[in-house]
Short mmCIF file of C-alpha atoms in Angstrom, two decimals:
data_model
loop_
_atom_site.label_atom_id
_atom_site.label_comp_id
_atom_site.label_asym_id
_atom_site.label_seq_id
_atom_site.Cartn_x
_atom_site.Cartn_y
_atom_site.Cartn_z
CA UNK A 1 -29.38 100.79 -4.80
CA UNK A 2 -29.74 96.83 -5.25
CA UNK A 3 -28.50 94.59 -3.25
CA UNK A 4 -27.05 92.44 -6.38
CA UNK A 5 -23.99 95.26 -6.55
CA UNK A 6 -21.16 92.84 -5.23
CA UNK A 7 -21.77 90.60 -8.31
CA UNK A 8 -20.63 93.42 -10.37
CA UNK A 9 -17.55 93.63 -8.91
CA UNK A 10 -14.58 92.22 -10.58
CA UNK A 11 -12.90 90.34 -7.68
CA UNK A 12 -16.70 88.61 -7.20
CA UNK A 13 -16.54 87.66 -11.13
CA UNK A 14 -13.53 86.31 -10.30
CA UNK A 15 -13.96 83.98 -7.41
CA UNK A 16 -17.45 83.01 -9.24
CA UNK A 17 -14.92 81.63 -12.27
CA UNK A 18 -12.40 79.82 -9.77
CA UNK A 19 -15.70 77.93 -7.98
CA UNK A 20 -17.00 76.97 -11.53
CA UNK A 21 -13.57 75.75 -12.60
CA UNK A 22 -12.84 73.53 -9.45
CA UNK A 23 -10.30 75.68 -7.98
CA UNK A 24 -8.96 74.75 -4.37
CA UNK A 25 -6.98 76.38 -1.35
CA UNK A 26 -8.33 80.00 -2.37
CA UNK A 27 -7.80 82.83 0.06
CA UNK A 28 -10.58 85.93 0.52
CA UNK A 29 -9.08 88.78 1.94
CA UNK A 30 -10.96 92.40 3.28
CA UNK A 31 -14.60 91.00 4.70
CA UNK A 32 -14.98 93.01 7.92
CA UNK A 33 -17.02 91.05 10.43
CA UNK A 34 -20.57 93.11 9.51
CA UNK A 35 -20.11 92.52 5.51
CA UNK A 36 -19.39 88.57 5.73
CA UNK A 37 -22.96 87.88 6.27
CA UNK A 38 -23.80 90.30 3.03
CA UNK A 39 -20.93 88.12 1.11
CA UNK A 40 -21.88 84.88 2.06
CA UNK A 41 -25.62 85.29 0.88
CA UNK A 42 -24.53 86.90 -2.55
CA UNK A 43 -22.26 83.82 -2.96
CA UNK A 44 -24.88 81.33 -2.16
CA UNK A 45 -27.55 83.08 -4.33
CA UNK A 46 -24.92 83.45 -7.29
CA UNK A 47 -22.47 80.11 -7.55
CA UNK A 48 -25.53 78.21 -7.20
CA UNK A 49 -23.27 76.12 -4.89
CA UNK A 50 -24.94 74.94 -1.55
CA UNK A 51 -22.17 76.09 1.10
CA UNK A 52 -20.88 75.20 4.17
CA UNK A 53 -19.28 77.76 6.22
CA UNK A 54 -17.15 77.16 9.61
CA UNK A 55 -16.64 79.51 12.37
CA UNK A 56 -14.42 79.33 15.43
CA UNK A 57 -16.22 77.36 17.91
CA UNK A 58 -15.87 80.80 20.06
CA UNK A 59 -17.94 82.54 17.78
CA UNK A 60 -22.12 82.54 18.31
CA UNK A 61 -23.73 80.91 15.35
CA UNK A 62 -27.23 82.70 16.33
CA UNK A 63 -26.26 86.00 15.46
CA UNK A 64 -24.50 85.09 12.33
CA UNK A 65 -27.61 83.17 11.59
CA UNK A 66 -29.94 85.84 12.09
CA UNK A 67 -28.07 88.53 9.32
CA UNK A 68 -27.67 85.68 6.97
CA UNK A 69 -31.47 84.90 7.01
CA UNK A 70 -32.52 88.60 6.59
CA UNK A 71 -30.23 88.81 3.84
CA UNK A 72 -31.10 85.40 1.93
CA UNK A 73 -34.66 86.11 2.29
CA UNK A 74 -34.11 89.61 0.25
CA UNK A 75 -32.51 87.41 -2.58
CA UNK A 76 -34.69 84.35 -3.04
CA UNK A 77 -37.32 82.52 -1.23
CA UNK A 78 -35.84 79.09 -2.10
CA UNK A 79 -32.51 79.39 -0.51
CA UNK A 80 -32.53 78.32 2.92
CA UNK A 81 -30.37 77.89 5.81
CA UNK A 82 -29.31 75.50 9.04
CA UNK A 83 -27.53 75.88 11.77
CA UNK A 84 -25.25 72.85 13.00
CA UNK A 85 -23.62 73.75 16.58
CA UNK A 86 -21.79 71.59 18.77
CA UNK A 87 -23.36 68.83 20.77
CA UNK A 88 -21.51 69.76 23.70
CA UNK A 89 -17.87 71.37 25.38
CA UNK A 90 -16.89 68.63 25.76
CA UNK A 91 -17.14 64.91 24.78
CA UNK A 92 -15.18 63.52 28.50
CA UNK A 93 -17.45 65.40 31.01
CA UNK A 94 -20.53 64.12 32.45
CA UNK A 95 -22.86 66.96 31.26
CA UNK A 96 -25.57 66.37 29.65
CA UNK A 97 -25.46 68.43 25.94
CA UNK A 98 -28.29 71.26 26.11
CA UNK A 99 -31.39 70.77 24.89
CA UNK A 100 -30.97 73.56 22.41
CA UNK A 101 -28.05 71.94 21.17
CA UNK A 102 -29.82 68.82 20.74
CA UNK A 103 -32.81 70.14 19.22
CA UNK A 104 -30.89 72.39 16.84
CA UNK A 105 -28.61 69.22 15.73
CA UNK A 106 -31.79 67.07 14.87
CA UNK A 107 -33.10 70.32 13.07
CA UNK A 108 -30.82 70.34 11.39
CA UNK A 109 -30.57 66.57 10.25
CA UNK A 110 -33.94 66.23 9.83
CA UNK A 111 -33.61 68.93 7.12
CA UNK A 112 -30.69 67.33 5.86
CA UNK A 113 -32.84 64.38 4.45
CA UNK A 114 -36.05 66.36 3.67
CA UNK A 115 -34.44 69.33 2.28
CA UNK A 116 -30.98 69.56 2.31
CA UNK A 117 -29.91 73.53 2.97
CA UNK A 118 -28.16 75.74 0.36
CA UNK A 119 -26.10 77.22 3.68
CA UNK A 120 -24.74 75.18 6.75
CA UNK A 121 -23.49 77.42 9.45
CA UNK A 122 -21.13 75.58 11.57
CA UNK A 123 -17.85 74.91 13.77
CA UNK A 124 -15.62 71.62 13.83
CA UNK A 125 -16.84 70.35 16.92
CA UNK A 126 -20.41 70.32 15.31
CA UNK A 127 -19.56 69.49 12.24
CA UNK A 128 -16.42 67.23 12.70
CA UNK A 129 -18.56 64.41 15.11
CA UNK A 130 -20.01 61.50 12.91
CA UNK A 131 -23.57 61.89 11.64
CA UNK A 132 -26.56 59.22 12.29
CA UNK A 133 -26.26 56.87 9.29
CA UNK A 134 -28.95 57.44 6.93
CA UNK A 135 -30.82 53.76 7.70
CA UNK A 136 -31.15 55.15 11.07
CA UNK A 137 -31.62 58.91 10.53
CA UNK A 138 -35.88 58.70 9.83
CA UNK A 139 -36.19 56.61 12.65
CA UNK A 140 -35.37 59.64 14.89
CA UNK A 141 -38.44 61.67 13.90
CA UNK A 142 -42.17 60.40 14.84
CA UNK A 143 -44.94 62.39 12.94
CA UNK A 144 -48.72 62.36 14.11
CA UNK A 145 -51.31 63.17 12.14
CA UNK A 146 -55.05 63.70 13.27
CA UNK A 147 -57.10 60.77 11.87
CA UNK A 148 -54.13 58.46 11.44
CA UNK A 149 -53.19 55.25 12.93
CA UNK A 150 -51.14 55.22 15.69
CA UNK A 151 -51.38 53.56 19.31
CA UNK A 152 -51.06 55.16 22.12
CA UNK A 153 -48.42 52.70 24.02
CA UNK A 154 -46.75 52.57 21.06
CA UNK A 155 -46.15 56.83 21.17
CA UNK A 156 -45.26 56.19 24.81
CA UNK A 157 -42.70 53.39 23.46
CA UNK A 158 -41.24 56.18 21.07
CA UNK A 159 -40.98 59.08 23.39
CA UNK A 160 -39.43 56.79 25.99
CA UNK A 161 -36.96 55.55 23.42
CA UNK A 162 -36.08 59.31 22.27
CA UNK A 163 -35.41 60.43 25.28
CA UNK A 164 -38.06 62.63 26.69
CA UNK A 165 -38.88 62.78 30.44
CA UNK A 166 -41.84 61.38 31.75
CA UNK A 167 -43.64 63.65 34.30
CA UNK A 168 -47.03 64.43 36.00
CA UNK A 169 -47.60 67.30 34.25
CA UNK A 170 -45.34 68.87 31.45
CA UNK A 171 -44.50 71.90 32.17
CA UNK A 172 -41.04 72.31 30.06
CA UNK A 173 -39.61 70.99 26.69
CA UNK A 174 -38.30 67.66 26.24
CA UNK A 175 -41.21 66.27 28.65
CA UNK A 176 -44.19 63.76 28.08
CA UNK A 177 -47.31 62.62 30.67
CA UNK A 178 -49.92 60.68 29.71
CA UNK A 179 -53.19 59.70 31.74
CA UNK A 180 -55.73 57.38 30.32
CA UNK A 181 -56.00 57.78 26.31
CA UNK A 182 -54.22 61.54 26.56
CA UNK A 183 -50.47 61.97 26.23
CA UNK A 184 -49.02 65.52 26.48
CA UNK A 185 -45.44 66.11 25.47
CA UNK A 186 -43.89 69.54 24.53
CA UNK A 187 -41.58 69.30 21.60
CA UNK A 188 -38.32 71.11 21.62
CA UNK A 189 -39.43 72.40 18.16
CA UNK A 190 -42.92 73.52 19.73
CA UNK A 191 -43.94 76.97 21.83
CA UNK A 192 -46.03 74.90 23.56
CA UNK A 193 -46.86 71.28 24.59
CA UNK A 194 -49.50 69.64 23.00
CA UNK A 195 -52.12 67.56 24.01
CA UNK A 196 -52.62 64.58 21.76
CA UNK A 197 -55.96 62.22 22.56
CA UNK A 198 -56.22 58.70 21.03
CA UNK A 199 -59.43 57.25 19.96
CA UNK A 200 -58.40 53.41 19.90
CA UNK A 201 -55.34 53.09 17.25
CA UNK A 202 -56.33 56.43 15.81
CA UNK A 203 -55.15 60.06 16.95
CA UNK A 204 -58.75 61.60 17.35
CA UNK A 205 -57.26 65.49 17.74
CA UNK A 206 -54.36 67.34 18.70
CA UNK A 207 -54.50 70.92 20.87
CA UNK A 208 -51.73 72.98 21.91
CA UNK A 209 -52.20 74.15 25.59
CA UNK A 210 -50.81 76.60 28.03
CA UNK A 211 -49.07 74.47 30.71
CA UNK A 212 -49.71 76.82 33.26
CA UNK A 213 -53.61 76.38 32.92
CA UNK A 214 -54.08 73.53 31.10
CA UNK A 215 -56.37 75.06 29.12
CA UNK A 216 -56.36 74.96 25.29
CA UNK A 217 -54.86 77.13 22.72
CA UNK A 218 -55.75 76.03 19.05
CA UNK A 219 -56.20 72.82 17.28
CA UNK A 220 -53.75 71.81 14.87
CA UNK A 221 -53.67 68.86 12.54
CA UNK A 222 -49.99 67.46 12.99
CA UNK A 223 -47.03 67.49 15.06
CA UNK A 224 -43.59 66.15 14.66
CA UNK A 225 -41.54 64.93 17.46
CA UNK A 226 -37.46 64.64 17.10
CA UNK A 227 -35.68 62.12 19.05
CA UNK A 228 -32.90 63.82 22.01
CA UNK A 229 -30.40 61.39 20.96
CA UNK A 230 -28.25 61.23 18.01
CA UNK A 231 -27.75 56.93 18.06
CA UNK A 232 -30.19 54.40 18.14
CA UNK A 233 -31.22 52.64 21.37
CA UNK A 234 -32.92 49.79 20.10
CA UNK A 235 -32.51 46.82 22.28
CA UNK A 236 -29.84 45.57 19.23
CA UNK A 237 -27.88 48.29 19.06
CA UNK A 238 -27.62 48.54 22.84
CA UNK A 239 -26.69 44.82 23.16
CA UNK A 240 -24.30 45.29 20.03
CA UNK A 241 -22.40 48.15 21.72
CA UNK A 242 -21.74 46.22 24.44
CA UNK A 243 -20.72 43.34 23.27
CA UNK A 244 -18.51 45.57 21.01
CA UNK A 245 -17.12 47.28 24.35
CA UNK A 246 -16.13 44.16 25.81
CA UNK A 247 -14.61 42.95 23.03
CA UNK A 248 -12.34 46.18 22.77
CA UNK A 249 -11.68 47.61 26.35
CA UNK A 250 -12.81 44.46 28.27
CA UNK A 251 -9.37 43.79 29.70
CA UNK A 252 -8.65 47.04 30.55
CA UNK A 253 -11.72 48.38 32.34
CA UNK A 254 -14.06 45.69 32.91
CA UNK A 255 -15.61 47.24 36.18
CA UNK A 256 -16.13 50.88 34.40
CA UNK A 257 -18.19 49.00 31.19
CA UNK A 258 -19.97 46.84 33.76
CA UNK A 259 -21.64 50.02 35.38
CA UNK A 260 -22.11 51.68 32.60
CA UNK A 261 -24.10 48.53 30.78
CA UNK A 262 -26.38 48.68 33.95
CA UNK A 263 -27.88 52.27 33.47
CA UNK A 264 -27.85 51.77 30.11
CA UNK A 265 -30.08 48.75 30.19
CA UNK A 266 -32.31 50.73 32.44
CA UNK A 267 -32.58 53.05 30.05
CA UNK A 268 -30.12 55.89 31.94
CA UNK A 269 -27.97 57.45 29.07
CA UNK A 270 -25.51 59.20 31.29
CA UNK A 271 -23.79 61.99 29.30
CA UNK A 272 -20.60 60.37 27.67
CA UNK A 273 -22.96 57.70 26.19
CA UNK A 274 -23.96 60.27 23.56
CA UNK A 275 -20.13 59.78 22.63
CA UNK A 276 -18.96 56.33 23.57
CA UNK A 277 -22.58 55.60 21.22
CA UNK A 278 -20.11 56.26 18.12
CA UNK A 279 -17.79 53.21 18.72
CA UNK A 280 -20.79 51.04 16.60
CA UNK A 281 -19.42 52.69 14.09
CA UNK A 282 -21.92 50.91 11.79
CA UNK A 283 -24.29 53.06 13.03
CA UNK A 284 -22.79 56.58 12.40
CA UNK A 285 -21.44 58.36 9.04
CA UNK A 286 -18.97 61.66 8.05
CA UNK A 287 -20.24 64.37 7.11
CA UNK A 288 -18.95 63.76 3.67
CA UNK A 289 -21.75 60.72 3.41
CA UNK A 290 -24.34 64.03 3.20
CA UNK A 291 -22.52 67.14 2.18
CA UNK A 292 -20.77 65.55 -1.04
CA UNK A 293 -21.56 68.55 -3.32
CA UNK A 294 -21.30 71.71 -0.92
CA UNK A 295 -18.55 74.57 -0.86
CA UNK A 296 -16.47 74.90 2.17
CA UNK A 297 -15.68 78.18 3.35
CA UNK A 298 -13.69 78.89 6.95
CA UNK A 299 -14.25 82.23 8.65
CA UNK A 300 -11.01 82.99 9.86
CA UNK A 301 -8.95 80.11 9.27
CA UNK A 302 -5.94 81.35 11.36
CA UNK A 303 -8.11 81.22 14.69
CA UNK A 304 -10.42 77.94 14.10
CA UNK A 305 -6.66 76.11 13.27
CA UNK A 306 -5.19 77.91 16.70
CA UNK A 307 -8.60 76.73 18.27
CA UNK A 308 -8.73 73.08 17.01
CA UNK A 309 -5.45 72.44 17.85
CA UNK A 310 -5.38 73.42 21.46
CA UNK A 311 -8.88 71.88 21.92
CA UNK A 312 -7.21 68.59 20.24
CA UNK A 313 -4.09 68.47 22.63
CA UNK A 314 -6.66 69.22 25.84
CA UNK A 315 -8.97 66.37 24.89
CA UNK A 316 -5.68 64.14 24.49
CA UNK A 317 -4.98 65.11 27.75
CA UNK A 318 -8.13 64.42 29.21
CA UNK A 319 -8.46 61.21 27.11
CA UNK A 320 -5.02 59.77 28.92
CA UNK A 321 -6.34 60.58 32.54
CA UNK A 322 -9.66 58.03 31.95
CA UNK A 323 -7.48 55.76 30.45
CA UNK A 324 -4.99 55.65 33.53
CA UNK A 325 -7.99 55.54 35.25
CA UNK A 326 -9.37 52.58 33.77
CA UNK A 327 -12.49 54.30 32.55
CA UNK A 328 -13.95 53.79 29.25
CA UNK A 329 -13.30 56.54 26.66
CA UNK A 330 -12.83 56.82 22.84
CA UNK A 331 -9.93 58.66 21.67
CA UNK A 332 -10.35 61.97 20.46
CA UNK A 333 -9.99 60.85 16.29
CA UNK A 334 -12.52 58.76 17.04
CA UNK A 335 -14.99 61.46 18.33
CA UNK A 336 -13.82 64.08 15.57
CA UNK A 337 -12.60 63.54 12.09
CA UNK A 338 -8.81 64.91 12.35
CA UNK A 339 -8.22 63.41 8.71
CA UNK A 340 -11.32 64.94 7.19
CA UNK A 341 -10.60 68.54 8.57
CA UNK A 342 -7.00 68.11 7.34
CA UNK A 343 -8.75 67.35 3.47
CA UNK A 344 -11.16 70.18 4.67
CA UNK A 345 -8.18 73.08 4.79
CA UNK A 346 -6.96 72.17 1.62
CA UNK A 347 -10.05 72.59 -0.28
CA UNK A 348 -11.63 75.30 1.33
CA UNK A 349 -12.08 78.96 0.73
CA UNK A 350 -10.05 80.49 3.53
CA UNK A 351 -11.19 84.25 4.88
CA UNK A 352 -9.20 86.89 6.51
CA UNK A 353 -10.03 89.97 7.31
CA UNK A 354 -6.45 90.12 6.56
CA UNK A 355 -4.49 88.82 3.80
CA UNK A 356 -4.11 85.23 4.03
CA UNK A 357 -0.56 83.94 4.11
CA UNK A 358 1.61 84.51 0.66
CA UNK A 359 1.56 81.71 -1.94
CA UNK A 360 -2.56 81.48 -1.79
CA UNK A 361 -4.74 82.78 -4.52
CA UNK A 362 -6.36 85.56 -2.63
CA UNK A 363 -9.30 87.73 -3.88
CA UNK A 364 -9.54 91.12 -1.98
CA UNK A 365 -12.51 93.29 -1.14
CA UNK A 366 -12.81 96.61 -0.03
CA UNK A 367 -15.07 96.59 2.71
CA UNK A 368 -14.50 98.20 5.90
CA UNK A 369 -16.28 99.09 8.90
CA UNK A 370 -17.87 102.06 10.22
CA UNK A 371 -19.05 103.50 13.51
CA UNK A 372 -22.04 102.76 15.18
CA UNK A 373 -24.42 105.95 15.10
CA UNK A 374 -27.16 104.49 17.50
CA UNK A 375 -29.66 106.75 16.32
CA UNK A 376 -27.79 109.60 15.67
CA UNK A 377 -28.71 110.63 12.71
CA UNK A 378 -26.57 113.94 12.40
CA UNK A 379 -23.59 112.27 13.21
CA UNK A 380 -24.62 109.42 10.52
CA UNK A 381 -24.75 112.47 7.84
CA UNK A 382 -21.48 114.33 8.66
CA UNK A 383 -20.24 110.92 7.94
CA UNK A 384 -21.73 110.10 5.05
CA UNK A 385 -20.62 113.81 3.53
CA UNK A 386 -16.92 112.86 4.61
CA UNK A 387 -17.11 109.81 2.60
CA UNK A 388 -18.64 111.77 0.01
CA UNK A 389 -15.99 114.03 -0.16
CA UNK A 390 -13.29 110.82 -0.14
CA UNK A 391 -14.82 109.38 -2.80
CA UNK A 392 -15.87 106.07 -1.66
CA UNK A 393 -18.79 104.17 -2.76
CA UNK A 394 -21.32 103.56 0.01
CA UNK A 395 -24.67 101.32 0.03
CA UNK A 396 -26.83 102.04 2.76
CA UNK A 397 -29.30 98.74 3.74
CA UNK A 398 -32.25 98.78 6.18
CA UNK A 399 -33.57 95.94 7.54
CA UNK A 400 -37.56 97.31 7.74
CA UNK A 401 -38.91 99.75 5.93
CA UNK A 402 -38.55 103.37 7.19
CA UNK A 403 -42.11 105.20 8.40
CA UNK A 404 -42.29 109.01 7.89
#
């Protein structure tokens, strides 16, 4: 049986027609949590709308990820897909985000301007934080090329700049070393470092390597190296955000912006930096500025609203403690768009496993779940002959091709 059945279903005919006519605030009732990754494929491939879908921040965007690739990849080879998690917990601790978070987040912009995705997986802490503007956003990628022109101080400039750490040898992601005209840095992108040697101004070859050898794995003619932060820290922007912190919270916490100025102009980003960054807000965008034309769908919208609103009222609370304190801090609507997921609820699709509340235009489906057989296979036919003799329509999908 083909995979294309849900578009011959009248309730999918129907929610194709309210996306083509504009239609807001509609309701989609009866995905169980294994069919949603089926459903949200089909609608990509068949609204030709690129779409954006939310998740509570509780849920894991990998494995959601993972079933909507398989799927996508069964439908079309042009549709592809990002992932956009949250930088971090939260914006008032000092804990530095993860790297995978970081990585994943310039992934995911650096696809945004090369080729935007037709699906966004995503929460409201990820998505909700301003973007880098787009006269910044190229800066934050360096890409070297065997046989180009580039110097080798300047590289170290650039990987200083971004972020990485320098070291003796590299031996994890996010690190650089360099010893005479040889720089190695392993890219969080990257299974392994690589070993880039400069002849002059020009990159004379590029190697992966195994760090714990040293010894070479294959050449390869490129590499592309994302920045670890999502602002600028060009000796402008740096001086500009402090002059704009003085400006604003100079009265108030003079000694707290004093300290922080001196790590910063050593180059020490402590962890809140990659929030109080945003108040040049010259520098930074909504995510309106890049997702104009997508659909926005919320997975469970009853839990990411019960979510967003307690993590809202915490950061408040947190927020009011550093300002007692006399510590600089942006306020929380200043970190997250409150007024653009207020517009978002409105407009978006809104799923439920259950119905959503009356009054909505809901579109039900008749999926449900079944037991996990793990291998069992006469189990998995006794239960296939029960449904069989209930009448229901069942579609059975493997993910790799059986062997006899």
């Amino acid at each position: 049986m083909s995979l294309g059945f849900l578009r011959e279903t009248e309730e999918f005919k129907k929610l194709l027609q309210a996306i083509k006519q504009g239609e807001k605030g509609l309701g989609v009732s009866g995905l169980v949590e294994s069919s949603k990754h089926f459903f949200l494929s089909t609608l990509v491939q068949e609204s030709k709308k690129k779409v954006v879908f939310i998740q509570p921040c509780s849920y894991s965007l990998s494995q959601v990820e993972e079933q909507c690739r398989f799927f996508l990849s069964q439908f079309s080879s042009d549709l592809s897909l990002a992932s956009l998690p949250s930088l971090s917990e939260n914006p008032y601790q000092e804990i530095f985000p993860s790297l995978d978070s970081v990585s994943s987040r310039m992934k995911f912009f650096y696809e945004l301007i090369h080729r935007p995705p037709s699906l966004v997986l995503t929460n409201l802490s990820g998505l909700l934080k301003p973007f880098p503007s787009p006269q910044n956003l190229d800066q934050f990628f360096l890409n070297l090329e065997r046989g180009r022109a580039s110097s080798r101080d300047q590289v170290l400039e650039t990987l200083h700049s971004y972020g990485y750490s320098r070291e003796d040898l590299v031996n994890s992601a996010g690190e650089y070393a360099w010893r005479g005209g040889v720089v190695d840095v392993y890219s969080p992108w990257q299974p392994y470092p690589c070993r880039i040697e400069f002849s002059g101004d020009d990159v004379a070859s590029i190697r992966e390597f195994e760090p714990s050898t040293q010894r070479s794995i294959k050449k390869i003619d490129r590499i592309l190296l994302p920045s670890l932060h999502e602002f600028p820290s060009s000796a402008q922007f740096l001086r500009e955000w402090e002059e704009l912190a003085l400006r604003k919270e100079g009265a108030r916490c003079l000694k707290d912006i004093e300290e922080k100025t001196a790590l910063i102009r050593k180059g020490d980003f402590f962890p809140s930096f990659f929030y109080l960054s945003l108040a040049h807000k010259e520098n930074f965008v909504p995510f309106t500025h890049y997702l104009k034309d997508y659909l926005f769908i919320i997975d469970e919208f009853d839990e990411v609203e019960r979510e967003w609103r307690e993590t809202v009222k915490d950061l408040r609370v947190q927020y009011d403690e550093l300002k007692e304190n006399r510590k600089l801090c942006l306020p929380p609507e200043d970190i997250y768009s409150t007024s653009l997921w207020e517009k978002i609820k409105k407009e978006a699709i809104q799923c439920q496993e259950l119905s959503p509340r009356r009054g909505e235009k809901t579109l039900s489906f008749a999926f449900q779940s079944v037991p996990k057989f793990k291998n069992r296979i006469p189990f998995f036919l006794e239960y296939l002959k029960r449904l069989q003799e209930e009448r229901e329509r069942c579609f059975i999908f493997f993910s790799s091709e059986g062997l006899r």
